Coordinates of C-alpha atoms in Angstrom, one line a residue:
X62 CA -14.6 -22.6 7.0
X63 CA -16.7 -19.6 5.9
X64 CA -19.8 -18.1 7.1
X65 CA -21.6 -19.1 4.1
X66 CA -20.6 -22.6 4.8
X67 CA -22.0 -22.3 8.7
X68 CA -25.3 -21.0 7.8
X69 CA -25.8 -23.3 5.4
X70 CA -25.1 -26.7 7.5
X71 CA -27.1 -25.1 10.4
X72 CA -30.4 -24.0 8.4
X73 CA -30.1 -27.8 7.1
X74 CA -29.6 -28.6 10.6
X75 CA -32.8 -26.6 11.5
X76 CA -34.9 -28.2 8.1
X77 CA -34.0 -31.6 10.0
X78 CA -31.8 -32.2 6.8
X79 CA -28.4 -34.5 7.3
X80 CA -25.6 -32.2 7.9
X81 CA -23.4 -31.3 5.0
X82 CA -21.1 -34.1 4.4
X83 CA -17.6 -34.5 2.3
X84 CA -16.0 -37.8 0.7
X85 CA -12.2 -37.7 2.3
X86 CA -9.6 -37.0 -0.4
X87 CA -7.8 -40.2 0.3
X88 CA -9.8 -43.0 2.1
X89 CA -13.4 -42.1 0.1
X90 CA -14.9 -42.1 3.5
X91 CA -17.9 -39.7 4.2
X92 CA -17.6 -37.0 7.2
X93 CA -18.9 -34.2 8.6
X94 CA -17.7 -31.0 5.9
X95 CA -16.7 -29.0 8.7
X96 CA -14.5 -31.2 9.9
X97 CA -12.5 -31.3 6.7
X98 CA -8.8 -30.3 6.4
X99 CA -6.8 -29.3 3.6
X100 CA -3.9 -30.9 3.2
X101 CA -2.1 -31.1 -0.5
X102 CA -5.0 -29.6 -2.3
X103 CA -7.3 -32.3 -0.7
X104 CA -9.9 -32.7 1.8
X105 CA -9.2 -35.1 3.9
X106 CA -10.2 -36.6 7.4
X107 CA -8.9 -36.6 10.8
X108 CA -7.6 -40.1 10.7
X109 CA -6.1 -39.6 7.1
X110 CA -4.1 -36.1 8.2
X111 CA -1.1 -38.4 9.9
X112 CA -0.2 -39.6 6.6
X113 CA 0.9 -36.1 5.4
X114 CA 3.8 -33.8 6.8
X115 CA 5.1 -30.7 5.7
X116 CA 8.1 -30.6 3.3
X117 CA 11.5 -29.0 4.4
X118 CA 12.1 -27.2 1.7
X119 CA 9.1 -25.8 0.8
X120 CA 6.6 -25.8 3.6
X121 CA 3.9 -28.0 1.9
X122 CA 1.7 -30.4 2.6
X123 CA 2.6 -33.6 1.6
X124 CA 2.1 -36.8 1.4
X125 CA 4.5 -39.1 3.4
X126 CA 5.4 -41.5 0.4
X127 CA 6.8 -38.7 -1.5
X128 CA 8.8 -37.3 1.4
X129 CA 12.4 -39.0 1.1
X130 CA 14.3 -39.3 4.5
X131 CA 14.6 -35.7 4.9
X132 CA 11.6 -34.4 4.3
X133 CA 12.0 -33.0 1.1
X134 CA 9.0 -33.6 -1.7
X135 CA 9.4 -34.8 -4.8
X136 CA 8.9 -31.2 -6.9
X137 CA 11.6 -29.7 -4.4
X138 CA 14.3 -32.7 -4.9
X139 CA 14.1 -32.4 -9.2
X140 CA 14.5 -28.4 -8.3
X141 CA 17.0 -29.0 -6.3
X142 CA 19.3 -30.7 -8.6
X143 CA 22.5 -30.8 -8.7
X144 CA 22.1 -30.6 -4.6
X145 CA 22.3 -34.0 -3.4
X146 CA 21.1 -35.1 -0.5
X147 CA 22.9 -35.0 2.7
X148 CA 23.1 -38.7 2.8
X149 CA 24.6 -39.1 -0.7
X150 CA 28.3 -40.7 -0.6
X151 CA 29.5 -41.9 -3.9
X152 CA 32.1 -44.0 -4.5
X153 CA 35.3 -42.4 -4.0
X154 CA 37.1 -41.2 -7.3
X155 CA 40.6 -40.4 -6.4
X156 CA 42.7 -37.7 -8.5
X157 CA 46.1 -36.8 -8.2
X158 CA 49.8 -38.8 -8.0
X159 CA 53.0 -38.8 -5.9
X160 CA 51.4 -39.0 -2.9
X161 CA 49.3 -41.7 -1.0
X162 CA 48.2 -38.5 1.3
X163 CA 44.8 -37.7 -0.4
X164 CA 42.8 -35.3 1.0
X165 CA 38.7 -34.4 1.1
X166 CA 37.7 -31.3 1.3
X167 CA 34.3 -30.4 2.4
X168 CA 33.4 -26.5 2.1
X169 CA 30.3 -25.6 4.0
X170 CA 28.4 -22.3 1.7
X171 CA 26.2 -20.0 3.2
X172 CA 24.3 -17.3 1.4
X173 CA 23.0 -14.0 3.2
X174 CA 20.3 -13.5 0.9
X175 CA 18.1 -16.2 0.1
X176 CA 17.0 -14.6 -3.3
X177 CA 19.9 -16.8 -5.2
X178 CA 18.8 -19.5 -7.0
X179 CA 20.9 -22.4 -5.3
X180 CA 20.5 -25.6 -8.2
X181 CA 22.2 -22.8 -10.2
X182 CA 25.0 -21.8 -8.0
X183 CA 25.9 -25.5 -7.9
X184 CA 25.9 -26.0 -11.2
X185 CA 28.3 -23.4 -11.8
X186 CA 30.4 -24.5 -9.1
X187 CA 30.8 -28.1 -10.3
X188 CA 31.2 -27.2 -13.5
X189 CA 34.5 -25.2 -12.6
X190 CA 35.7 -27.8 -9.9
X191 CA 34.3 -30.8 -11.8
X192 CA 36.1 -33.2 -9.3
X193 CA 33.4 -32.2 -6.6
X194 CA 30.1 -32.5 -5.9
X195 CA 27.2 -31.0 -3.5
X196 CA 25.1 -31.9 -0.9
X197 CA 22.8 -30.6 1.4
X198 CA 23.6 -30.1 4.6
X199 CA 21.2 -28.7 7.6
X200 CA 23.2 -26.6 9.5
X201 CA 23.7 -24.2 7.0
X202 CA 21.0 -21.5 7.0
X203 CA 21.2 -21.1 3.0
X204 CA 23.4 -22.8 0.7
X205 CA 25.1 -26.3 0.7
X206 CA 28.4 -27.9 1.0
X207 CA 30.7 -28.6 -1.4
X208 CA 32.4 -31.8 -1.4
X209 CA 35.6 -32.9 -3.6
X210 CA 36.6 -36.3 -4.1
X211 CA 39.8 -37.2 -2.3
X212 CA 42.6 -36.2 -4.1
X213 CA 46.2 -35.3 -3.4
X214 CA 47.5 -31.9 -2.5
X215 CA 49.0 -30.3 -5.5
X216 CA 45.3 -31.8 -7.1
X217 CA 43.2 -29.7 -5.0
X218 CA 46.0 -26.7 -5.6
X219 CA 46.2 -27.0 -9.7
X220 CA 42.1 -27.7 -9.8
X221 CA 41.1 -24.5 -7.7
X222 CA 44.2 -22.6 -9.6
X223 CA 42.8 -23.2 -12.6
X224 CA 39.1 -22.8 -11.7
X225 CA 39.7 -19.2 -9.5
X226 CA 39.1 -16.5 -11.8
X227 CA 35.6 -18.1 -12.2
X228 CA 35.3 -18.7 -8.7
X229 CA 36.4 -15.2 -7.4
X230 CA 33.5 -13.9 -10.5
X231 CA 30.7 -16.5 -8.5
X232 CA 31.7 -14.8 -4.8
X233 CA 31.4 -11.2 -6.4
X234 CA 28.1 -12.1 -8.0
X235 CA 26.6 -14.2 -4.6
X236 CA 27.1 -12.4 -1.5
X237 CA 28.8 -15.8 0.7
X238 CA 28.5 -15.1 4.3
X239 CA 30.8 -18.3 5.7
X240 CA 32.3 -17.1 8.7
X241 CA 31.4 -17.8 11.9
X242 CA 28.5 -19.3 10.6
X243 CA 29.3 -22.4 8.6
X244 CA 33.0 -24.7 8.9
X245 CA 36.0 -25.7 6.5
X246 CA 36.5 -29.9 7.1
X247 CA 39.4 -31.5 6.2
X248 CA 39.4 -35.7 5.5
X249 CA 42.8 -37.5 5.4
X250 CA 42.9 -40.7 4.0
X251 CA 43.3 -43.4 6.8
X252 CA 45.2 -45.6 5.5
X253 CA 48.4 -43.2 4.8
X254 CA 48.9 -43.8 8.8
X255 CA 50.1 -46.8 10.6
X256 CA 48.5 -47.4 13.9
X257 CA 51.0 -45.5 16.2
X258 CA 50.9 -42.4 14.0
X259 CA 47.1 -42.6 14.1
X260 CA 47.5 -42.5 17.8
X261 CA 49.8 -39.7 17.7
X262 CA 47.6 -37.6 15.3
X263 CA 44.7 -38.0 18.1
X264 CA 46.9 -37.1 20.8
X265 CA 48.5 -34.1 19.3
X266 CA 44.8 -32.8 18.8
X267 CA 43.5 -33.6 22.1
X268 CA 47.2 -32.3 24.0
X269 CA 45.9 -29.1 26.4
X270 CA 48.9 -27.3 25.4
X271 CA 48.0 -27.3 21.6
X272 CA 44.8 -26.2 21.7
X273 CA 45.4 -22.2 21.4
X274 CA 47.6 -23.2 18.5
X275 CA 44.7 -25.3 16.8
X276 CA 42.2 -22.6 17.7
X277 CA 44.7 -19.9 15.7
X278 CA 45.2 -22.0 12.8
X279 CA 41.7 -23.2 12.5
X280 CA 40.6 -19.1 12.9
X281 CA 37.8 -20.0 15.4
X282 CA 37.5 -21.1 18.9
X283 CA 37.5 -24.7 19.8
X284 CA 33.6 -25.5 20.7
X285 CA 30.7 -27.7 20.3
X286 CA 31.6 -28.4 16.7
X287 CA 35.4 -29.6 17.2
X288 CA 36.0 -30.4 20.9
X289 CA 39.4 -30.7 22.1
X290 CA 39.6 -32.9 25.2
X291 CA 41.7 -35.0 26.7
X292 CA 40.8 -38.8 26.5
X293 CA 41.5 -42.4 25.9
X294 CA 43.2 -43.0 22.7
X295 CA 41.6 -46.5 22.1
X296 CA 37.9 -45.0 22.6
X297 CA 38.4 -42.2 20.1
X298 CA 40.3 -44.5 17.2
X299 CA 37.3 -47.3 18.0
X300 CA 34.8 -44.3 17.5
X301 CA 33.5 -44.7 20.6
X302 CA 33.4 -40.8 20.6
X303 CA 31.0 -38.3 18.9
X304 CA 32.3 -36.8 15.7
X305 CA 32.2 -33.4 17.0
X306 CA 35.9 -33.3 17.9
X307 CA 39.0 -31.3 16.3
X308 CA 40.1 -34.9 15.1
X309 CA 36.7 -37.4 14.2
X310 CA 38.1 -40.9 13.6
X311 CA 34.7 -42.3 13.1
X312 CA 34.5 -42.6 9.5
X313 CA 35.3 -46.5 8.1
X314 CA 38.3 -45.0 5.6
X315 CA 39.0 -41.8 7.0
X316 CA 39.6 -39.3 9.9
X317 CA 38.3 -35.4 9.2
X318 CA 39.6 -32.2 10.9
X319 CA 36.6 -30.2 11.7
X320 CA 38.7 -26.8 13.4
X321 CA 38.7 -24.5 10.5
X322 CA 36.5 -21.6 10.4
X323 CA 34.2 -21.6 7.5
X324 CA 35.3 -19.6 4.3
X325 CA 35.0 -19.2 0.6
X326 CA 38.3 -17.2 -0.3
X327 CA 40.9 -19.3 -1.5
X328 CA 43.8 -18.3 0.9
X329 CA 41.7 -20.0 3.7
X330 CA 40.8 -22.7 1.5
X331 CA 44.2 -23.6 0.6
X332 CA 45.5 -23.1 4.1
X333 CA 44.1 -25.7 5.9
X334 CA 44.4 -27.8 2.8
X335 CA 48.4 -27.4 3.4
X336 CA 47.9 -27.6 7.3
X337 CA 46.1 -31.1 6.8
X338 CA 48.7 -32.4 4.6
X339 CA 51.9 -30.9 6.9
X340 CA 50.4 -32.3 10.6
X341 CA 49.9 -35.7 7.7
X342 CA 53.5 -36.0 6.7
X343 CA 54.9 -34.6 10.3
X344 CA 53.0 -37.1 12.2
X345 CA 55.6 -40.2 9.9
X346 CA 58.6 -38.2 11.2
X347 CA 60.9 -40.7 13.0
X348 CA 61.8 -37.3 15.3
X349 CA 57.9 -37.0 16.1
X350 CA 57.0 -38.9 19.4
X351 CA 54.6 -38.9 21.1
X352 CA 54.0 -36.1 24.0
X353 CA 55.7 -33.8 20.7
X354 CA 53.7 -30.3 20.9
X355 CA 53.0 -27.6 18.1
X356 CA 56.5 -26.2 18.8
X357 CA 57.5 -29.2 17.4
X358 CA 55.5 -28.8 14.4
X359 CA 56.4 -25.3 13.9
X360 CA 60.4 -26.1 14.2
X361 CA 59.6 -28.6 11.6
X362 CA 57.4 -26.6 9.4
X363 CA 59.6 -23.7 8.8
X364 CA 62.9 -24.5 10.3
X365 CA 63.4 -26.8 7.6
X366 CA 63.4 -25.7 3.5
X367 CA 61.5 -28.8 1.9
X368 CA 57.9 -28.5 4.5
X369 CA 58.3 -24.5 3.9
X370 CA 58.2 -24.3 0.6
X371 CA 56.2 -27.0 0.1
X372 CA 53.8 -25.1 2.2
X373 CA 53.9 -21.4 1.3
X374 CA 50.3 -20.5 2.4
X375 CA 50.7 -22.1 5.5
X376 CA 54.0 -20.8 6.6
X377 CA 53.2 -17.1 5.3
X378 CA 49.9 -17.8 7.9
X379 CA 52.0 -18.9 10.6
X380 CA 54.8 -16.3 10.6
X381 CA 52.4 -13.3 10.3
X382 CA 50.5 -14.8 13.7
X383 CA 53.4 -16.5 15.3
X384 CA 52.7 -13.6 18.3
X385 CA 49.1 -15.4 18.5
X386 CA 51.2 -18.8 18.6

């Protein structure tokens, strides 16, 4: 409130004249003007401010009814398009044959400056890797997450083939800052594992003595985000555990590796895509018990013609840090 506006309610004040009053924006109801607030482009009353909050997104005030569930307005959703919402789960679409191993791959995107326009950068994104789709996602400081629909291996390898001169012209254009700050997850398709072999996944990623392994091939420290501890196997297959684990077997038709550090160059990428599908098909060996360590996985891996090749990126990884193993 101004000075003009003080002066002028006290001289009425001193005339003996009613105070200057104001009709609330939203309920009509007279009140004192100097009470007033501003919320939305309206003055409104005390008792009408709790039905406004301040949108995510872009800091105004707005009314609740056009807030969706995460506080973003209705002006900031439309802008944000193609960016779903973090919430948004579409039926699964599933690409690829000759293998019932399909794979998700969610990439978490963060940009360092904050100039890029982000419905844009998603657009071009999906429109090169058209079997994916974005999402918000609050912990990244800037960007989004791009999700695929599940699809098989050598899917995921001929789509982001075909789609990398584009991409590698996006990450020259938009300055990505992913590591250490944002994470690579990994979903495997549930059903591809009987029960036992479920069991042995989530032992294998809780086992003490794998954990320095998992932390080198996931290129970060095991933390809050992807815990490795040792546990019940019942609890964590029941989801009576948080999600924040190396293994999350929460999810109804899937369970998600959450190690990998976050990045947007392919190599990475493509990596722990091969890593997911390899601990996959291991895990079926008859030869793969449980109490069977990363040694195991190794011997396996590149002792063995069929896994190596089938898993170049992986294997080139592995033997160039095998003193870190």
């Amino acid at each position: 409130m101004n000075s003009a506006d003080t002066e002028s309610g006290r001289s009425n004040a001193n005339r003996g004249l009613a105070p200057l009053t104001c009709a609330c924006g939203r309920c009509g109801q007279l009140f004192a003007y100097e009470d007033r607030l501003m919320l939305a482009e309206l003055a409104v009353c005390d008792a009408c401010s709790d039905a406004f909050s301040l949108c995510v997104d872009c800091n105004a005030w707005t009314l609740l009814t056009e807030l969706d569930d995460e506080n973003s307005c209705n002006a900031c959703r439309q802008a944000a398009l193609p960016i779903q919402a973090y919430a948004y789960k579409p039926e699964p679409v599933f690409f690829g044959t000759g293998s019932k191993l399909f794979l998700g791959l969610e990439l978490e995107l963060n940009l360092e400056e904050r100039s890029c326009d982000l419905p844009t950068l998603a657009g071009a994104c999906l429109q090169i890797l058209p079997y994916c789709y974005a999402k918000r996602d609050r912990s990244i400081r800037y960007g989004f997450e791009l999700v695929s629909h599940p699809a098989t291996l050598n899917y995921h390898r001929a789509a982001w083939s075909q789609a990398l001169p584009a991409w590698n012209r996006i990450r020259q254009t938009h300055r990505f800052c992913c590591a250490g700050q944002t994470g690579i997850h990994v979903h495997l398709s549930k059903a591809f594992f009987s029960a036992s072999e479920l069991a042995k996944l989530v032992y294998f990623c809780n086992q003490p003595t794998n954990r320095d392994f998992l932390a080198a091939i996931g290129q970060r420290p095991l933390g809050h985000w992807s815990r490795s501890e040792a546990g019940g196997i019942k609890q964590a297959l029941s989801g009576e555990y948080d999600r924040y684990r190396v293994l999350n077997c929460n999810p109804a038709a899937t369970v998600e590796l959450r190690l990998f550090n976050g990045s947007e160059r392919w190599e990475d990428i493509l990596k722990n895509l091969e890593f997911a599908d390899a601990i996959g098909h291991w895990i079926k060996q008859p030869d793969c018990r449980p109490g069977c360590d990363y040694r195991h996985f190794l011997a396996w891996l590149l002792g063995n013609p069929q896994p190596s090749g089938g898993y170049a990126c992986l294997s080139d990884f592995v033997r160039q840090h095998l003193d870190s193993l």
